[in-house]
Coordinates of C-alpha atoms and ligand atoms in Angstrom, one line a residue:
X723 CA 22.1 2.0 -105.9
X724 CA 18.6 2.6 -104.4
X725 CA 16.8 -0.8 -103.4
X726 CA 13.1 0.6 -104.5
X727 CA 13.5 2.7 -107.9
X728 CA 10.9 5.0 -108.4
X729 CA 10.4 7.0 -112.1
X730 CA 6.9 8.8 -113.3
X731 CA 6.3 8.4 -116.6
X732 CA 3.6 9.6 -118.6
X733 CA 1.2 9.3 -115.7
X734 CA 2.9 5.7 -114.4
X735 CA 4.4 5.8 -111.6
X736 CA 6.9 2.9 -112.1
X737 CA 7.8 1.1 -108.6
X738 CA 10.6 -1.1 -109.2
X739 CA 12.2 -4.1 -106.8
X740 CA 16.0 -3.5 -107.4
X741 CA 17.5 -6.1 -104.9
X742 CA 18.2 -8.8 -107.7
X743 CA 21.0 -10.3 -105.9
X744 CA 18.3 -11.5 -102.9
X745 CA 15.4 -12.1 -105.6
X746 CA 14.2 -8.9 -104.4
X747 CA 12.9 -9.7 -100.8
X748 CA 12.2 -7.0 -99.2
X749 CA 13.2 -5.3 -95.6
X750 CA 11.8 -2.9 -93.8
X751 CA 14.0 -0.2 -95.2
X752 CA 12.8 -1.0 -98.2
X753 CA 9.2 -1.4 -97.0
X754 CA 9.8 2.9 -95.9
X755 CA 10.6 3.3 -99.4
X756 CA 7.7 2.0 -100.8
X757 CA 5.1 3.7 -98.8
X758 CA 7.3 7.1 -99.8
X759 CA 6.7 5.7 -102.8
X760 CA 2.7 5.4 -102.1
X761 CA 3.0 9.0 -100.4
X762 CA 4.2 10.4 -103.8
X763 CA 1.7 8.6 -105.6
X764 CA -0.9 10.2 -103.4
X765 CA 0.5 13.5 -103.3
X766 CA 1.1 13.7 -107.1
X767 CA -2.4 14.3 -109.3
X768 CA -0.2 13.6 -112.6
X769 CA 0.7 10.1 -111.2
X770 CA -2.7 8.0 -112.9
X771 CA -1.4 4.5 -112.4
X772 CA 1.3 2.6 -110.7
X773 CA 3.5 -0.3 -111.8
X774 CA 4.8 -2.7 -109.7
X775 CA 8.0 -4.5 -111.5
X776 CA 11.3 -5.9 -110.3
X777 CA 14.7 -5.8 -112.1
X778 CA 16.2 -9.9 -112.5
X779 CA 14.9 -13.0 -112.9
X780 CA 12.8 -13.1 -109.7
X781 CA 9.6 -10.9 -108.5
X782 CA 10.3 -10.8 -105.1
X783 CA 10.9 -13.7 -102.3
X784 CA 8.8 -12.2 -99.9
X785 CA 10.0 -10.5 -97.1
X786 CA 14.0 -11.0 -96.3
X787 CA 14.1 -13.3 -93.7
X788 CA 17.0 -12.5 -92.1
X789 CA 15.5 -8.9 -91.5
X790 CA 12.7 -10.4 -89.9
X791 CA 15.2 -12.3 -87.5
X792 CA 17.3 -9.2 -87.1
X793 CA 13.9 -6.7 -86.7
X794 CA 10.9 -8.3 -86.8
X795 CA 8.3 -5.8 -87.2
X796 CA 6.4 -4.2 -83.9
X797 CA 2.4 -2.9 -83.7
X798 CA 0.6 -1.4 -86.7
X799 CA 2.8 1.1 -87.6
X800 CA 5.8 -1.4 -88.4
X801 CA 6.3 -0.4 -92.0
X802 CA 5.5 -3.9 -93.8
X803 CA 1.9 -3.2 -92.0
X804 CA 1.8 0.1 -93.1
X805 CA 2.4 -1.1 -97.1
X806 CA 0.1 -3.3 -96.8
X807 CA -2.3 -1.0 -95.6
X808 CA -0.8 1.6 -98.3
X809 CA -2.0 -1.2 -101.0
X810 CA -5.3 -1.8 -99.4
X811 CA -6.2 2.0 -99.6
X812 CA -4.5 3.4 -102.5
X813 CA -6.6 5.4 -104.7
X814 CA -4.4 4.7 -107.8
X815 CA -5.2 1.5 -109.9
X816 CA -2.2 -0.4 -109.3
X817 CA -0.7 -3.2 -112.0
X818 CA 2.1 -6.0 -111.4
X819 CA 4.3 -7.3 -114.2
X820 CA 6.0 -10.5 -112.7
X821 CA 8.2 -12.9 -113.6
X822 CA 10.4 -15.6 -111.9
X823 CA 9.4 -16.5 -108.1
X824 CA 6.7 -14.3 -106.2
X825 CA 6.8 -15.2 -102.7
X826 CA 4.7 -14.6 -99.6
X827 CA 4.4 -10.9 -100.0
X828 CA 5.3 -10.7 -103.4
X829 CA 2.5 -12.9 -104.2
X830 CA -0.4 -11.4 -101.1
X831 CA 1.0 -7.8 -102.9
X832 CA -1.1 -8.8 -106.4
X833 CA -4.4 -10.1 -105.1
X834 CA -4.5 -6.0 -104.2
X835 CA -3.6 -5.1 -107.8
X836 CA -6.0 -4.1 -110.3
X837 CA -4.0 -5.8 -113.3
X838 CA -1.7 -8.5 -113.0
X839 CA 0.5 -9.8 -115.7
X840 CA 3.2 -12.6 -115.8
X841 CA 5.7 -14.0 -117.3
X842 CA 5.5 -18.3 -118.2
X843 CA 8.5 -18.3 -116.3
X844 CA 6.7 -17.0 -112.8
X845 CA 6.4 -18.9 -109.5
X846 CA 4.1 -17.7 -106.9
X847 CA 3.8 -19.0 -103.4
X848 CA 2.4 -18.5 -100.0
X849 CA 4.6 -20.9 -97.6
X850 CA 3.3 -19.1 -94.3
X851 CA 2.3 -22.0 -92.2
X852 CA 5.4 -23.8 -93.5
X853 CA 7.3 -20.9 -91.8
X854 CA 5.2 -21.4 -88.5
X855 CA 3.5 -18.2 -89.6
X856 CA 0.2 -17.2 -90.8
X857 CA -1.3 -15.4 -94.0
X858 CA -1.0 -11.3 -94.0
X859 CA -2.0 -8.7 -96.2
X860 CA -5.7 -9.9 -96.1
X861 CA -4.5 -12.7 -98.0
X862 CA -6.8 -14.9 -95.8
X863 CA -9.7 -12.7 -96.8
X864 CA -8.5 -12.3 -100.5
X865 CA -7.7 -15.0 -101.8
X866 CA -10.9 -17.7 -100.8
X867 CA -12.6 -14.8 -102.3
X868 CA -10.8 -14.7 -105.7
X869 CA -9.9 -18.8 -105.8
X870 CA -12.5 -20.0 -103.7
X871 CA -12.1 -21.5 -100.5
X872 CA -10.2 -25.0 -100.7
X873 CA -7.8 -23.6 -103.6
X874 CA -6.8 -20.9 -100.8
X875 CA -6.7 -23.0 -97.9
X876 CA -4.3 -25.4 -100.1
X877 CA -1.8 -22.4 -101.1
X878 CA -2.2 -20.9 -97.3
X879 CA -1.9 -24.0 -95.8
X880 CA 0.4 -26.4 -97.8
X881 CA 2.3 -23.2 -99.1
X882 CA 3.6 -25.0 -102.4
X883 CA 4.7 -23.2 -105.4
X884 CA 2.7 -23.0 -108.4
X885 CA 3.3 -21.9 -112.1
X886 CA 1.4 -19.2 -114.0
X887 CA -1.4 -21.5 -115.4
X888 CA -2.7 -22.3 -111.9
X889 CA -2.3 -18.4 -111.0
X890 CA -4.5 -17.7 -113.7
X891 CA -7.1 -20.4 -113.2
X892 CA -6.9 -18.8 -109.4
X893 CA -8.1 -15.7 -110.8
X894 CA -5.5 -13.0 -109.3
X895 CA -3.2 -13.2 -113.2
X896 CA -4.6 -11.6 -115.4
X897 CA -3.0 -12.9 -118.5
X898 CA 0.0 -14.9 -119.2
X899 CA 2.8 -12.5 -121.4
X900 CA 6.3 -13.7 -123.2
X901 CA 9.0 -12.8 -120.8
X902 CA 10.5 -10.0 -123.3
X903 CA 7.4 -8.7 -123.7
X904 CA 6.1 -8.0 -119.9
X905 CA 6.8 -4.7 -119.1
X906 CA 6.1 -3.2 -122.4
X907 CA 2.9 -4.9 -122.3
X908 CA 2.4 -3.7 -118.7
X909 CA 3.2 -0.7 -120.0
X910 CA 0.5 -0.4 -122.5
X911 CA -2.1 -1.4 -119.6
X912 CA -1.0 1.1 -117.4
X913 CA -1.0 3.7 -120.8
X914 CA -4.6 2.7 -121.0
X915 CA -5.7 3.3 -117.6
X916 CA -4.1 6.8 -117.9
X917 CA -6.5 8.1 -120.8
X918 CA -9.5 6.8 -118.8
X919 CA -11.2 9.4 -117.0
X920 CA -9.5 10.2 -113.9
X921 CA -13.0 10.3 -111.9
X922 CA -14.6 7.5 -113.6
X923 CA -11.8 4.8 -112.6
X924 CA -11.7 6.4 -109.0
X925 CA -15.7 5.8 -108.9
X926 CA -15.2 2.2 -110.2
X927 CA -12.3 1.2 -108.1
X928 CA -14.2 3.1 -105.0
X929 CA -17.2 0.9 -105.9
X930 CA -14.7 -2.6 -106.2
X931 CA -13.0 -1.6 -103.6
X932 CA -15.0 0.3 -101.1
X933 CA -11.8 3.0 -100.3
X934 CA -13.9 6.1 -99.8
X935 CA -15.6 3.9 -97.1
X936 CA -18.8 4.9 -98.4
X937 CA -22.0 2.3 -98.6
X938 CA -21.5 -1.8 -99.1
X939 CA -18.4 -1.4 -100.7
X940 CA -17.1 0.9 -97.8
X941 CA -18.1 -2.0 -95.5
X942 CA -16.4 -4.8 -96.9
X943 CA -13.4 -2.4 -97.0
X944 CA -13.6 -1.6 -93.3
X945 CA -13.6 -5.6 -92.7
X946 CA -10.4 -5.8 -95.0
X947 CA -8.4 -3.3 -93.0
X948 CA -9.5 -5.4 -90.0
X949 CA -8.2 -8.4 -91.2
X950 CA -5.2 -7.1 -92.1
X951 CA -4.9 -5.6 -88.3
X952 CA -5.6 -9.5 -87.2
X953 CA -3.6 -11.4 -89.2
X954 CA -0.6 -8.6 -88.6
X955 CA -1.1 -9.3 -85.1
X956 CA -0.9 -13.4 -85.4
X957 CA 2.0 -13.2 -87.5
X958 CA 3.7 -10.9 -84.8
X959 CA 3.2 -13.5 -82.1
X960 CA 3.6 -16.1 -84.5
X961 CA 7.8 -15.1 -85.5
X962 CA 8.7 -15.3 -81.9
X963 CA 7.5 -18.7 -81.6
X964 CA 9.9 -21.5 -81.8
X965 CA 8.3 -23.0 -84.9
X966 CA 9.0 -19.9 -87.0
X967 CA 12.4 -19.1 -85.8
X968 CA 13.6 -22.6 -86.4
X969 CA 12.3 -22.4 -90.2
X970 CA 13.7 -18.9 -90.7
X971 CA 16.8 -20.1 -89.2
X972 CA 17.1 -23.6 -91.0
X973 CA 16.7 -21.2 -94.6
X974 CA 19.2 -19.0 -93.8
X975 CA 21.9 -21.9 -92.6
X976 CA 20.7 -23.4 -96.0
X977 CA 19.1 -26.6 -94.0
X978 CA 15.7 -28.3 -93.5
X979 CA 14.0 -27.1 -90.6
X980 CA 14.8 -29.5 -87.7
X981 CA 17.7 -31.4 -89.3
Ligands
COA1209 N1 15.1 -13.6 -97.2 C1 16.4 -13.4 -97.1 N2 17.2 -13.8 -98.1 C2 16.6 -14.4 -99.2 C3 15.3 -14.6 -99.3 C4 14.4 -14.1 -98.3 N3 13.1 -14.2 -98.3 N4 15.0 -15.2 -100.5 C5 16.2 -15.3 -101.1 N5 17.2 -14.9 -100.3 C6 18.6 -14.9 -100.6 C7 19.2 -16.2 -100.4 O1 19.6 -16.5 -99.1 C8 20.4 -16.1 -101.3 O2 21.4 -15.4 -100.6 P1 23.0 -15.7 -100.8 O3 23.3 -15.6 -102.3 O4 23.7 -14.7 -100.0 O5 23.2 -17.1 -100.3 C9 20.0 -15.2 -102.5 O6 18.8 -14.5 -102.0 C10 19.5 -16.0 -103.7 O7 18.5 -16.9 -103.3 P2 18.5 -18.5 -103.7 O8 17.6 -19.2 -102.7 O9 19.9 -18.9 -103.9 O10 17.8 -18.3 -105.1 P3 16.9 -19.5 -105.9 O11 16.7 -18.9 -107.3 O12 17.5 -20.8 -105.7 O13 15.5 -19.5 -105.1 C11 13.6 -18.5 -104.1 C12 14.7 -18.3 -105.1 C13 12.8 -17.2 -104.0 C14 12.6 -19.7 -104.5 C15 14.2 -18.9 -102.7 O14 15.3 -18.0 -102.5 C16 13.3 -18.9 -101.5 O15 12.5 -19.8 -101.4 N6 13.4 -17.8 -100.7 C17 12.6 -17.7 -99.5 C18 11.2 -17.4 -99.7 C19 10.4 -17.2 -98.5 O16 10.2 -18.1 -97.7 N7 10.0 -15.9 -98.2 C20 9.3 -15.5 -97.0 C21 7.9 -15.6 -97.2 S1 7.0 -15.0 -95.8

C-alpha cells in the first residue's frame, strides 16, 4: 500500500498520510512522494485545491525519527527541504483536515495552509528544542506572526502539546469540526474554493502570499524562503549534535532522554 495516497477529485487534489501504524510520520521516501504529489498539482490545471488529510487516529508525528537517524537529510535539495519549499510556493490554496496528534512537521505544514480544520480530538505540537533541534519550515517566521511572539516562543521553545481550543486562539485552526464530520466538511471548503475564479484566488493568495515574487508581498516571500534555507541549515547541524541524537535515540529505545 502506497504511504502518500493521491486521488483528484472534482478539482481537489486529495493528499492523504497513509502510514497509520507510525501516526503517519513521515520519511523521506515519503517526503519524494509528496512533492510528486506537488509536481502534479502544478502540472495539472483541473487540480483547483489540495487537501491535506491522513487515514487513523493521528495527523502525523512529524517526521519519523528513526529515518532521520538512519538518513538525516543533506543541503537544500534533501527532500523534507524541498516540501517545505513545495508548501511555501504552491500556487494552489491548500486545506488541512486533522485530527489526533500533529507533530513538528505535521503541525509547521498548516501554518502554510490556507484553511485548516480539526477535529476536538487534535493535538498539535512543536517539541524542536526538546529534540536539541530548532524550528523548520519558517515556523520561526510563521508562527510569532500568526500567534504573536511569546505564544510562539512558548510552543518553539517549551514544545508542549496543546488541544484544538488553544490552536484556534493561536490563529493557524480555522474552526473546530466533529470528528465524523472532518473531511466531508473539508470537503465542502475545498468544493468552494473550486467554483471561485481560478485567477481571482491566485491574485489573492499571490497578494497574501507574495509567490509570484512580485511587489511587498513578493518581498516578504523572498524573506520566507530564506528562513526556511536558515533554519534547514541549523537543524542540519543541530541532528548531529549530541543533544539531538540522544533524544531521538531515548524515543526510539522508549526511554527519557539521559536516563
Ligand atoms: N518517528 C518514528 N516513529 C514514530 C514517530 C516518529 N516521529 N512517532 C510515532 N512513531 C512510532 C512509535 O515508535 C510506535 O512504533 P512501534 O509501534 O513500532 O513501537 C508507533 O509509531 C506508534 O506510536 P506511539 O508513540 O505508540 O503512539 P501514541 O499514540 O502513544 O503517541 C505520538 C503518538 C505522536 C504523540 C507519539 O508517537 C510521539 O510523540 N511521537 C514522536 C513525535 C516527534 O517527536 N516527532 C518529531 C518532531 S521533529
Amino acid at each position: 500500500m502506497p504511504l502518500i495516497l493521491t486521488h483528484i477529485e472534482a478539482g481537489v487534489l486529495r493528499i492523504v498520510l497513509n502510514r497509520p501504524e507510525k501516526k503517519n510520520a513521515l520519511t523521506a521516501a515519503m517526503y519524494e512522494e509528496l512533492n510528486e504529489a506537488f509536481d502534479r498539482a502544478a502540472a495539472e490545471p483541473d487540480v483547483r485545491a489540495i487537501l491535506f488529510a491522513a487515514e487513523g487516529q493521528a495527523f502525523c508525528a512529524g517526521n519519523d525519527l528513526a529515518d532521520f537517524q538512519a538518513n538525516p537529510p543533506r543541503g537544500s535539495e534533501a527532500p523534507v527541504l524541498q516540501f517545505i519549499r513545495n508548501l511555501a510556493c504552491c500556487q494552489k490554496p491548500m486545506v488541512a483536515a486533522v485530527r489526533g496528534p500533529a507533530v513538528g512537521i505535521g503541525t509547521t505544514l498548516l501554518l502554510h495552509c490556507d484553511l485548516v480544520y480539526a477535529a476536538d480530538d487534535a493535538v498539535f505540537a512543536t517539541p524542536f528544542a526538546r529534540l536539541g533541534l530548532c524550528p523548520e519550515a519558517a515556523s520561526s517566521l510563521l508562527l510569532p506572526r500568526i500567534a504573536g511572539y511569546q505564544r510562539a516562543a512558548e510552543k518553539l521553545l517549551l514544545g508542549e502539546p496543546f488541544g484544538v481550543d488553544e490552536a484556534l486562539e493561536m490563529g493557524f485552526v480555522n474552526r473546530l469540526v466533529p470528528p465524523e464530520e472532518l473531511l466531508p466538511y473539508a470537503l465542502r471548503q475545498a468544493a468552494k474554493l473550486v467554483a471561485l475564479p481560478p485567477e481571482a484566488v491566485r491574485a489573492t493568495r499571490d497578494l497574501l502570499r507574495g509567490i509570484s515574487g512580485k511587489g511587498t508581498a513578493g518581498k516578504a516571500h523572498e524573506a520566507l524562503l530564506e528562513r526556511i534555507d536558515e533554519e534547514g541549515a541549523l537543524f542540519e547541524r543541530l541532528l548531529g549534535e549530541p543533544a539531538a541524537r540522544e533524544a531521538i535515540a531515548a524515543f526510539l529505545a522508549g526511554r527519557k532522554p539521559g536516563a
